[in-house]
Amino acid sequence: MSGKTRSWWGWGNVEDAVTGAERADITRRTAEMLPGADLSVHEAPPVEAFGVGPSRVQAPPGLASIASADVRDRLAHSHGQAFRDVVRALLGQLPHVPDLVVRPTSENQVVHVLDWCSGADIAVVPFGGGSSVVGGVEPRVGDDYAGVVSLDLGAMDQVLEVDRTSRAALVQAGVLGPHLEDQLRPKGYTLRFFPQSFEFSTLGGWLATRAGGHFATNLTHIDDLTESVRVVAPSGVIESRRLPGSGAGPSPDRMFLGSEGSLGVITQAWVRLQDRPRWRAGATVGFVDHAAGVRAVRALSQSGLNPANCRLLDPVEAFINAGAPTAVLVLGFESADHPVNASLERALELCRDHGGTLTEEPRHTDSTDLAARTGAAETWRNSFVRMPYQRDALASQSMIVETFETACTWDRFDALHAAVNAAARDAMRQVGAEGVVTCRFTHVYPDGPAPYFGIYAAGTWGRTVEQWDEIKQAVSEALISSGGTITHHHAVGRDHRPWYDRQRPDLFAAALQAGKKVLDPAGILNPGAVIDPLRTH
């Protein structure tokens, strides 16, 4: 990312935004899909137009050198990267702005920040890469605090130690995905964890949100790659023991994985590494009947073959992203130890058993160079990386382009799929936004898939946030009522709280709140995310 400028209002780098022929192409395809859409382009207002007031708090002398009150900096830390975040920025509506952005360079400074904020009744919102899509980094904490600090861990970004014998590494939490891989690559290792936000998200963010990576089966969540964590809470420092596994009571790691900075600030972790893959094999399979594709993926997930990529796109998703007229399964295998051609061949046999047909010849590579990858799978990968940029472009053209994801058991998928489609379509009609609903599988397990739904709808400029919120409300109700989870890998934040509160058992919520009271007595850590603090003043 050297030499590029990070956008303060939207996804990624300014230089990588959708322009020119790419903008013209997605506008044309959108107009063909939704002929009545108003696709006029709206630009982000200047920073000065937001009328951000002065900071309500001042950092103590020992922290002043790492604190920023710059307006652009504060605005960039006032939101995540959900559709509603981007549109509100385009409309000049970012009402919740941190008073300071503080960038510690050491764990000791994190301790000092939490001590200061606990004593001064200042809310602290931990911030990694800022890619949250659920309101997890938005300083929407209410009026019960003297101020809000955005605690940006980006300066703590080093691989501190590599244990070659155990194939693990001690890594600081603020490292962005590419910088982590750059540090591991010369040693022949990879974390093998590539969420869509990879370029602009951090290890600490992945841990705090229990993020899901790119790979469809086997070691799909960051939980699977975590050996131990170290956390700074207002009450003290907690570090779990490095172990390959343990049956010694409830896991301390599990308490903090997914806690979204509400219980403590993850500063570093030991993570399990992988040898860099050398052998790859992939194919693209078409299914005229989407339901047959679902049955094929279920067979694959229960076969023990563990494909690295097993993404089933329904016909609408396949058309939008690949121009394909049928459901498409992007299938891939990889290994650092042995060729995987036999695994691919067996997987293709399973697909043929369910009516699948190859849309191109299988691909085989023998190289650690990712540039050697070709074919439809690489086309999908490139599209996958560009999706957030294209989402921003369409959002500026009054389109509602957003996703919601879940997981359910295989026996419930058909009913959940139907309920979500019905809820989304009905909600789009209710808000006057003509559009389509898509579905793809991002991850699959022997006992169920993780469906990832997309909305592409023609909204009304100035109302698209409200239109989306109503669609999101209807779909979230359908997910919970159909036995799914409110989120498979996007976290809870503030936006998913109403449904997460219903999903988790009440006694567990009480136990979690009691734990927060011990770890964060003043209730300053990310208030409103995951669980509310018990305020005593």
Coordinates of C-alpha atoms in Angstrom, one line a residue:
M1 CA 0.0 0.0 0.0
S2 CA 3.1 2.2 -0.1
G3 CA 2.4 5.6 -1.7
K4 CA -1.4 5.3 -1.6
T5 CA -3.9 7.3 0.3
R6 CA -6.4 5.6 2.5
S7 CA -10.0 6.9 1.9
W8 CA -11.4 8.6 5.0
W9 CA -15.0 7.9 4.0
G10 CA -15.1 4.7 2.0
W11 CA -13.3 1.4 1.3
G12 CA -9.6 1.1 0.7
N13 CA -7.3 3.4 -1.1
V14 CA -8.3 6.5 -3.0
E15 CA -6.2 5.5 -6.0
D16 CA -8.0 2.1 -6.3
A17 CA -11.5 3.5 -6.4
V18 CA -13.8 2.6 -9.3
T19 CA -13.4 5.0 -12.2
G20 CA -13.4 5.1 -15.9
A21 CA -14.2 2.0 -17.8
E22 CA -14.8 0.0 -14.7
R23 CA -17.4 2.5 -13.5
A24 CA -19.0 2.6 -16.9
D25 CA -19.2 -1.2 -17.0
I26 CA -20.9 -1.7 -13.6
T27 CA -23.3 1.2 -14.4
R28 CA -24.3 -0.4 -17.7
R29 CA -24.8 -3.8 -16.1
T30 CA -26.8 -2.3 -13.2
A31 CA -29.0 -0.4 -15.7
E32 CA -29.6 -3.6 -17.6
M33 CA -30.6 -5.4 -14.4
L34 CA -32.7 -2.5 -13.0
P35 CA -33.8 -0.3 -15.9
G36 CA -35.6 2.2 -13.7
A37 CA -32.7 3.0 -11.4
D38 CA -31.4 6.6 -11.0
L39 CA -27.7 6.1 -11.4
S40 CA -26.5 9.7 -11.1
V41 CA -23.2 9.9 -9.2
H42 CA -23.0 11.7 -5.9
E43 CA -19.6 12.8 -4.5
A44 CA -18.4 12.8 -0.8
P45 CA -18.6 16.3 0.7
P46 CA -15.4 18.0 2.0
V47 CA -14.3 17.3 5.5
E48 CA -15.1 20.8 6.5
A49 CA -18.8 20.3 5.7
F50 CA -19.3 18.0 8.6
G51 CA -18.9 20.7 11.3
V52 CA -16.9 18.5 13.7
G53 CA -16.6 20.3 17.0
P54 CA -13.4 20.5 19.1
S55 CA -12.4 17.6 21.3
R56 CA -14.0 17.5 24.7
V57 CA -11.0 15.8 26.3
Q58 CA -7.3 16.4 26.3
A59 CA -4.7 13.6 26.6
P60 CA -2.4 13.7 29.6
P61 CA 1.2 14.8 29.0
G62 CA 2.5 11.2 28.9
L63 CA 0.1 10.3 26.0
A64 CA -0.1 13.6 24.2
S65 CA 2.5 12.6 21.6
I66 CA 0.4 9.6 20.4
A67 CA -3.0 11.4 20.4
S68 CA -4.5 13.2 17.4
A69 CA -7.4 15.6 17.3
D70 CA -7.1 16.2 13.6
V71 CA -10.6 16.4 12.1
R72 CA -10.0 14.1 9.1
D73 CA -8.4 11.6 11.4
R74 CA -11.3 11.7 13.8
L75 CA -13.8 11.4 10.9
A76 CA -12.0 8.4 9.5
H77 CA -12.3 6.7 12.9
S78 CA -16.0 7.6 13.3
H79 CA -17.4 4.7 11.2
G80 CA -16.7 1.3 9.8
Q81 CA -17.2 0.1 6.2
A82 CA -20.9 -1.1 6.1
F83 CA -23.1 0.2 3.3
R84 CA -24.9 2.5 5.8
D85 CA -21.5 3.9 7.0
V86 CA -20.4 4.8 3.4
V87 CA -23.8 6.4 2.5
R88 CA -23.9 8.4 5.7
A89 CA -20.4 9.8 4.9
L90 CA -21.6 10.6 1.3
L91 CA -24.5 12.5 2.8
G92 CA -22.4 14.3 5.3
Q93 CA -24.1 12.6 8.2
L94 CA -21.5 11.2 10.7
P95 CA -22.9 12.3 14.1
H96 CA -20.7 10.2 16.3
V97 CA -17.0 11.3 16.1
P98 CA -14.3 10.4 18.6
D99 CA -12.7 13.2 20.5
L100 CA -9.2 11.8 20.0
V101 CA -7.5 9.1 18.1
V102 CA -4.7 7.5 20.2
R103 CA -2.1 5.3 18.6
P104 CA -0.1 3.4 21.2
T105 CA 3.3 1.9 20.2
S106 CA 3.6 -0.4 23.1
E107 CA 1.5 -2.5 25.5
N108 CA 2.6 -0.2 28.3
Q109 CA 1.0 2.8 26.5
V110 CA -2.3 0.7 26.2
V111 CA -2.2 0.3 29.9
H112 CA -1.8 4.0 30.5
V113 CA -4.6 4.8 28.1
L114 CA -7.1 2.5 29.9
D115 CA -6.0 3.9 33.3
W116 CA -6.5 7.5 32.1
C117 CA -9.9 6.8 30.5
S118 CA -11.2 4.7 33.4
G119 CA -10.4 7.5 35.8
A120 CA -11.7 10.2 33.6
D121 CA -14.9 8.4 32.5
I122 CA -13.9 8.4 28.8
A123 CA -15.2 5.6 26.5
V124 CA -12.6 3.6 24.6
V125 CA -13.4 2.1 21.2
P126 CA -10.5 -0.3 20.0
F127 CA -9.8 0.2 16.3
G128 CA -7.8 -2.1 14.0
G129 CA -8.2 -1.5 10.3
G130 CA -11.7 0.0 10.6
S131 CA -13.3 -2.6 8.4
S132 CA -16.2 -3.4 10.7
V133 CA -19.6 -3.7 8.9
V134 CA -21.7 -3.9 12.1
G135 CA -21.1 -0.7 13.9
G136 CA -18.3 -2.3 16.0
V137 CA -15.9 0.7 15.7
E138 CA -18.4 3.5 15.6
P139 CA -18.2 5.6 18.8
R140 CA -22.0 5.4 19.3
V141 CA -21.8 5.2 23.0
G142 CA -24.5 7.6 24.3
D143 CA -24.1 10.7 26.3
D144 CA -23.0 9.1 29.6
Y145 CA -19.3 9.7 29.0
A146 CA -17.0 12.7 29.2
G147 CA -15.6 11.8 25.8
V148 CA -14.6 9.0 23.4
V149 CA -11.2 7.8 22.4
S150 CA -10.6 5.7 19.3
L151 CA -7.7 3.4 20.3
D152 CA -5.9 2.6 17.0
L153 CA -3.5 -0.4 17.4
G154 CA -2.0 0.1 14.0
A155 CA 1.5 1.0 15.2
M156 CA 1.8 -2.3 17.0
D157 CA 2.3 -4.4 13.9
Q158 CA 5.3 -6.7 14.3
V159 CA 5.9 -10.5 14.2
L160 CA 7.8 -10.7 17.5
E161 CA 8.9 -14.4 17.4
V162 CA 8.6 -17.5 15.3
D163 CA 8.7 -20.9 16.8
R164 CA 9.7 -23.1 13.9
T165 CA 9.5 -26.3 16.0
S166 CA 5.8 -25.7 16.8
R167 CA 5.1 -23.8 13.6
A168 CA 3.7 -20.8 15.4
A169 CA 4.3 -17.1 15.7
L170 CA 3.9 -14.4 18.3
V171 CA 2.3 -11.4 16.5
Q172 CA 1.2 -7.9 17.6
A173 CA -2.5 -7.3 17.2
G174 CA -2.3 -4.2 15.0
V175 CA -0.6 -5.8 12.0
L176 CA -2.6 -5.6 8.8
G177 CA -3.0 -8.7 6.7
P178 CA -0.5 -7.9 3.9
H179 CA 2.2 -6.8 6.4
L180 CA 1.8 -10.0 8.4
E181 CA 2.2 -12.1 5.3
D182 CA 5.2 -10.0 4.2
Q183 CA 6.9 -10.8 7.5
L184 CA 6.1 -14.5 7.4
R185 CA 6.9 -15.1 3.7
P186 CA 10.7 -15.1 3.9
K187 CA 10.4 -17.8 6.5
G188 CA 8.3 -20.0 4.2
Y189 CA 5.1 -19.6 6.3
T190 CA 1.7 -18.1 6.0
L191 CA -1.2 -17.7 8.5
R192 CA -3.4 -18.8 5.6
F193 CA -6.2 -16.4 6.7
F194 CA -7.6 -14.2 4.0
P195 CA -10.9 -12.5 4.7
Q196 CA -12.3 -10.2 2.1
S197 CA -11.1 -7.3 4.3
F198 CA -7.6 -8.8 4.4
E199 CA -5.8 -5.7 3.0
F200 CA -7.4 -3.4 5.5
S201 CA -8.0 -5.4 8.6
T202 CA -5.8 -6.5 11.4
L203 CA -5.0 -9.7 13.4
G204 CA -6.5 -8.1 16.5
G205 CA -9.6 -7.2 14.6
W206 CA -9.9 -10.8 13.4
L207 CA -9.5 -12.1 16.9
A208 CA -11.9 -9.6 18.5
T209 CA -14.6 -10.4 16.0
R210 CA -14.0 -14.2 15.5
A211 CA -13.6 -13.5 11.8
G212 CA -13.9 -16.0 9.0
G213 CA -11.2 -16.4 6.4
H214 CA -11.4 -17.0 2.6
F215 CA -11.1 -20.8 2.8
A216 CA -14.3 -22.7 2.7
T217 CA -13.5 -25.7 4.9
N218 CA -11.0 -26.7 7.6
L219 CA -9.6 -23.9 9.7
T220 CA -12.2 -21.4 8.5
H221 CA -12.3 -19.1 11.6
I222 CA -9.5 -17.3 13.3
D223 CA -10.4 -19.4 16.4
D224 CA -8.9 -22.4 14.7
L225 CA -5.6 -20.6 14.2
T226 CA -5.2 -19.1 17.7
E227 CA -2.8 -20.7 20.2
S228 CA -3.0 -18.1 22.9
V229 CA -3.9 -14.4 23.4
R230 CA -2.7 -11.6 25.6
V231 CA -5.2 -9.0 26.6
V232 CA -5.0 -5.7 28.5
A233 CA -8.1 -4.9 30.5
P234 CA -8.7 -2.0 32.8
S235 CA -8.3 -4.4 35.7
G236 CA -5.1 -5.9 34.6
V237 CA -3.3 -8.1 32.0
I238 CA -4.4 -11.6 31.0
E239 CA -2.3 -14.0 29.0
S240 CA -3.4 -17.6 28.2
R241 CA -1.0 -20.5 28.1
R242 CA 0.4 -21.7 24.8
L243 CA -1.1 -25.1 24.2
P244 CA -2.2 -27.2 21.2
G245 CA -5.4 -28.0 23.1
S246 CA -6.6 -28.3 26.6
G247 CA -9.5 -29.7 28.6
A248 CA -8.8 -27.6 31.6
G249 CA -12.1 -25.8 32.2
P250 CA -13.6 -23.1 30.1
S251 CA -11.1 -21.6 27.7
P252 CA -9.8 -18.1 28.6
D253 CA -9.1 -17.6 24.8
R254 CA -12.7 -18.2 24.1
M255 CA -13.8 -15.5 26.5
F256 CA -11.9 -12.8 24.5
L257 CA -12.3 -14.2 20.9
G258 CA -15.4 -12.4 19.7
S259 CA -15.6 -10.0 22.6
E260 CA -15.0 -7.0 20.2
G261 CA -13.0 -5.0 22.6
S262 CA -15.7 -4.9 25.2
L263 CA -13.7 -7.0 27.8
G264 CA -10.2 -6.0 27.0
V265 CA -7.8 -4.9 24.3
I266 CA -6.0 -7.8 22.6
T267 CA -2.4 -6.7 22.2
Q268 CA -0.7 -9.8 20.8
A269 CA -1.3 -13.5 20.1
W270 CA 0.4 -16.7 19.3
V271 CA -1.0 -18.0 16.1
R272 CA -0.7 -21.3 14.3
L273 CA 1.2 -21.0 11.0
Q274 CA 1.0 -23.1 7.8
D275 CA 3.7 -24.0 5.3
R276 CA 3.1 -22.0 2.1
P277 CA 1.0 -24.0 -0.4
R278 CA 2.8 -25.3 -3.5
W279 CA 0.3 -27.6 -5.2
R280 CA -3.1 -26.3 -6.3
A281 CA -5.9 -27.7 -8.4
G282 CA -9.2 -26.1 -9.2
A283 CA -12.3 -26.3 -11.4
T284 CA -15.6 -24.5 -12.1
V285 CA -18.7 -26.5 -12.2
G286 CA -22.1 -25.4 -13.5
F287 CA -25.5 -26.6 -12.2
V288 CA -28.7 -25.9 -14.1
D289 CA -30.6 -26.6 -10.9
H290 CA -29.4 -24.6 -7.9
A291 CA -30.9 -27.1 -5.5
A292 CA -28.7 -29.8 -7.1
G293 CA -25.7 -27.6 -6.5
V294 CA -26.6 -27.3 -2.9
R295 CA -26.8 -31.1 -2.6
A296 CA -23.4 -31.5 -4.3
V297 CA -21.9 -29.0 -1.8
R298 CA -23.4 -30.9 1.1
A299 CA -21.8 -34.1 -0.3
L300 CA -18.5 -32.4 -0.6
S301 CA -18.6 -31.0 2.9
Q302 CA -19.3 -34.4 4.3
S303 CA -16.7 -36.3 2.2
G304 CA -13.6 -35.4 4.2
L305 CA -11.9 -34.0 1.1
N306 CA -11.8 -30.5 2.7
P307 CA -11.6 -28.3 -0.4
A308 CA -9.9 -24.9 0.2
N309 CA -12.5 -23.2 -2.0
C310 CA -16.1 -24.4 -2.3
R311 CA -18.2 -21.4 -3.2
L312 CA -21.6 -22.0 -4.7
L313 CA -23.1 -19.0 -6.4
D314 CA -26.8 -19.0 -7.2
P315 CA -27.7 -18.1 -10.8
V316 CA -28.3 -14.4 -10.0
E317 CA -25.0 -14.1 -8.1
A318 CA -23.2 -16.0 -10.8
F319 CA -24.6 -13.7 -13.5
I320 CA -23.7 -10.5 -11.6
N321 CA -20.2 -11.5 -10.9
A322 CA -19.2 -13.9 -13.7
G323 CA -21.8 -13.5 -16.4
A324 CA -22.8 -17.1 -16.0
P325 CA -26.4 -18.2 -16.7
T326 CA -26.5 -21.0 -14.2
A327 CA -25.5 -21.7 -10.6
V328 CA -21.7 -22.0 -10.4
L329 CA -19.5 -23.8 -8.0
V330 CA -15.9 -22.5 -7.7
L331 CA -13.9 -25.5 -6.4
G332 CA -10.3 -25.6 -5.3
F333 CA -7.7 -27.6 -3.4
E334 CA -4.2 -26.8 -2.2
S335 CA -1.4 -28.3 -0.3
A336 CA 2.2 -27.6 0.8
D337 CA 2.9 -31.3 1.1
H338 CA 1.6 -33.2 -2.0
P339 CA -0.2 -32.8 -5.3
V340 CA -4.0 -32.5 -4.9
N341 CA -5.2 -33.7 -8.4
A342 CA -6.7 -36.8 -6.9
S343 CA -8.8 -34.8 -4.5
L344 CA -10.1 -32.6 -7.2
E345 CA -11.0 -35.6 -9.4
R346 CA -12.9 -37.2 -6.5
A347 CA -14.7 -33.9 -5.9
L348 CA -15.7 -33.6 -9.5
E349 CA -17.1 -37.2 -9.4
L350 CA -19.4 -36.1 -6.5
C351 CA -20.4 -33.0 -8.5
R352 CA -21.3 -35.1 -11.6
D353 CA -23.4 -37.4 -9.3
H354 CA -25.6 -34.3 -8.7
G355 CA -25.8 -33.1 -12.3
G356 CA -22.8 -30.8 -12.3
T357 CA -20.8 -30.2 -15.5
L358 CA -17.4 -28.6 -16.0
T359 CA -17.5 -25.1 -17.5
E360 CA -13.7 -25.2 -18.3
E361 CA -10.9 -27.6 -18.0
P362 CA -9.5 -28.2 -14.5
R363 CA -6.4 -26.2 -13.5
H364 CA -3.3 -27.5 -11.9
T365 CA -0.3 -25.5 -10.7
D366 CA 2.9 -26.4 -8.9
S367 CA 4.2 -23.1 -7.6
T368 CA 4.2 -21.0 -4.4
D369 CA 3.6 -18.0 -6.7
L370 CA 0.0 -16.8 -6.4
A371 CA 0.4 -15.1 -9.8
A372 CA 0.5 -18.6 -11.4
R373 CA -3.3 -19.0 -10.7
T374 CA -5.5 -18.6 -13.7
G375 CA -9.0 -19.4 -14.9
A376 CA -12.5 -18.7 -13.5
A377 CA -11.3 -19.2 -9.9
E378 CA -8.8 -16.3 -10.3
T379 CA -11.5 -14.2 -12.0
W380 CA -13.8 -14.8 -9.0
R381 CA -10.9 -14.0 -6.6
N382 CA -10.2 -10.7 -8.4
S383 CA -13.9 -9.9 -8.4
F384 CA -14.0 -10.7 -4.7
V385 CA -11.3 -8.2 -4.0
R386 CA -12.9 -5.5 -6.1
M387 CA -16.4 -6.0 -4.6
P388 CA -16.1 -3.4 -1.8
Y389 CA -14.8 -0.8 -4.2
Q390 CA -17.7 -1.4 -6.6
R391 CA -20.1 -1.4 -3.7
D392 CA -19.0 2.1 -2.8
A393 CA -19.4 3.3 -6.4
L394 CA -22.9 1.9 -6.6
A395 CA -23.8 3.4 -3.2
S396 CA -22.9 6.8 -4.6
Q397 CA -25.4 6.1 -7.4
S398 CA -28.4 5.5 -5.1
M399 CA -28.0 1.8 -5.2
I400 CA -28.6 -0.4 -2.1
V401 CA -25.8 -2.9 -2.3
E402 CA -25.2 -4.8 0.9
T403 CA -25.0 -8.3 2.3
F404 CA -26.1 -10.3 5.3
E405 CA -24.7 -13.7 6.2
T406 CA -25.6 -16.5 8.5
A407 CA -25.1 -20.3 9.1
C408 CA -27.6 -23.0 9.7
T409 CA -27.7 -26.8 9.7
W410 CA -28.3 -28.5 6.4
D411 CA -31.8 -29.7 7.3
R412 CA -32.9 -26.1 7.8
F413 CA -31.3 -24.5 4.8
D414 CA -34.2 -24.8 2.3
A415 CA -36.7 -23.2 4.7
L416 CA -34.2 -20.5 5.8
H417 CA -33.4 -19.7 2.2
A418 CA -37.0 -19.3 1.3
A419 CA -37.8 -17.2 4.3
V420 CA -34.9 -14.8 3.8
N421 CA -35.8 -14.4 0.1
A422 CA -39.4 -13.7 0.9
A423 CA -38.6 -11.3 3.7
A424 CA -36.1 -9.4 1.6
R425 CA -38.4 -9.1 -1.5
D426 CA -41.3 -8.0 0.6
A427 CA -39.2 -5.4 2.4
M428 CA -37.9 -4.1 -0.9
R429 CA -41.4 -3.7 -2.1
Q430 CA -42.4 -2.0 1.2
V431 CA -39.6 0.6 0.9
G432 CA -40.1 1.1 -2.9
A433 CA -36.7 -0.3 -3.9
E434 CA -36.8 -2.6 -6.9
G435 CA -34.1 -5.2 -6.7
V436 CA -32.8 -8.7 -6.6
V437 CA -31.6 -11.1 -3.8
T438 CA -28.6 -13.3 -4.3
C439 CA -27.1 -16.1 -2.4
R440 CA -23.7 -17.8 -2.3
F441 CA -22.0 -20.2 0.2
T442 CA -18.8 -18.8 1.6
H443 CA -18.0 -21.6 4.1
V444 CA -19.4 -25.1 4.4
Y445 CA -19.3 -27.6 7.2
P446 CA -20.3 -31.2 7.4
D447 CA -23.4 -30.2 9.4
G448 CA -24.4 -27.0 7.5
P449 CA -23.5 -24.1 5.2
A450 CA -22.8 -20.4 5.7
P451 CA -25.1 -18.7 3.2
Y452 CA -24.1 -15.2 2.3
F453 CA -27.0 -13.2 0.8
G454 CA -26.7 -10.0 -1.3
I455 CA -29.1 -7.2 -2.0
Y456 CA -28.9 -5.2 -5.2
A457 CA -31.7 -2.6 -5.2
A458 CA -32.5 0.7 -6.8
G459 CA -32.9 3.1 -3.9
T460 CA -33.9 6.8 -3.5
W461 CA -31.0 9.2 -2.9
G462 CA -31.2 10.6 0.6
R463 CA -33.2 7.6 1.8
T464 CA -31.1 4.6 1.0
V465 CA -29.9 4.2 4.6
E466 CA -33.4 4.1 5.9
Q467 CA -34.5 1.8 3.1
W468 CA -31.6 -0.6 3.9
D469 CA -32.3 -0.5 7.6
E470 CA -35.9 -1.7 7.0
I471 CA -34.7 -4.5 4.7
K472 CA -32.0 -5.5 7.3
Q473 CA -34.6 -5.6 10.0
A474 CA -36.9 -7.9 8.1
V475 CA -34.1 -10.2 7.0
S476 CA -32.6 -10.4 10.5
E477 CA -36.0 -11.4 11.9
A478 CA -36.2 -14.1 9.2
L479 CA -32.7 -15.4 10.1
I480 CA -33.4 -15.8 13.8
S481 CA -36.9 -17.2 13.2
S482 CA -35.6 -19.8 10.8
G483 CA -32.9 -21.2 13.2
G484 CA -29.9 -19.4 11.7
T485 CA -27.3 -17.2 13.5
I486 CA -27.4 -13.4 13.2
T487 CA -23.8 -13.6 12.0
H488 CA -21.4 -16.3 10.9
H489 CA -18.3 -14.0 10.6
H490 CA -19.3 -10.3 10.5
A491 CA -19.5 -10.0 14.3
V492 CA -22.1 -8.4 16.5
G493 CA -21.1 -4.7 17.0
R494 CA -24.0 -2.4 17.7
D495 CA -26.1 -3.2 14.6
H496 CA -26.6 -6.9 15.4
R497 CA -27.2 -6.4 19.1
P498 CA -31.0 -6.8 19.1
W499 CA -30.8 -10.2 17.4
Y500 CA -27.7 -11.4 19.2
D501 CA -29.5 -10.6 22.5
R502 CA -32.2 -13.0 21.5
Q503 CA -29.9 -15.6 20.1
R504 CA -27.7 -16.0 23.3
P505 CA -29.2 -17.6 26.4
D506 CA -30.2 -15.1 29.1
L507 CA -28.1 -16.7 31.8
F508 CA -25.0 -16.5 29.5
A509 CA -25.7 -12.8 29.0
A510 CA -25.8 -12.3 32.7
A511 CA -22.5 -14.2 33.2
L512 CA -20.9 -12.2 30.4
Q513 CA -22.0 -9.0 32.0
A514 CA -20.6 -10.1 35.3
G515 CA -17.3 -10.8 33.7
K516 CA -17.3 -7.4 32.1
K517 CA -17.9 -5.8 35.5
V518 CA -14.7 -7.6 36.8
L519 CA -12.6 -6.8 33.8
D520 CA -13.9 -3.3 33.1
P521 CA -15.3 -1.8 36.3
A522 CA -15.8 1.7 34.9
G523 CA -17.6 0.3 31.8
I524 CA -15.5 2.3 29.4
L525 CA -14.6 -0.4 26.8
N526 CA -16.6 -0.3 23.6
P527 CA -20.0 0.5 25.3
G528 CA -22.9 -1.0 23.4
A529 CA -20.9 -3.6 21.4
V530 CA -21.8 -7.2 22.3
I531 CA -23.0 -6.2 25.8
D532 CA -23.9 -3.1 27.7
P533 CA -21.8 -2.0 30.8
L534 CA -23.4 -1.8 34.3
R535 CA -23.0 1.9 34.9
T536 CA -22.9 3.0 38.5
H537 CA -22.6 6.7 38.0

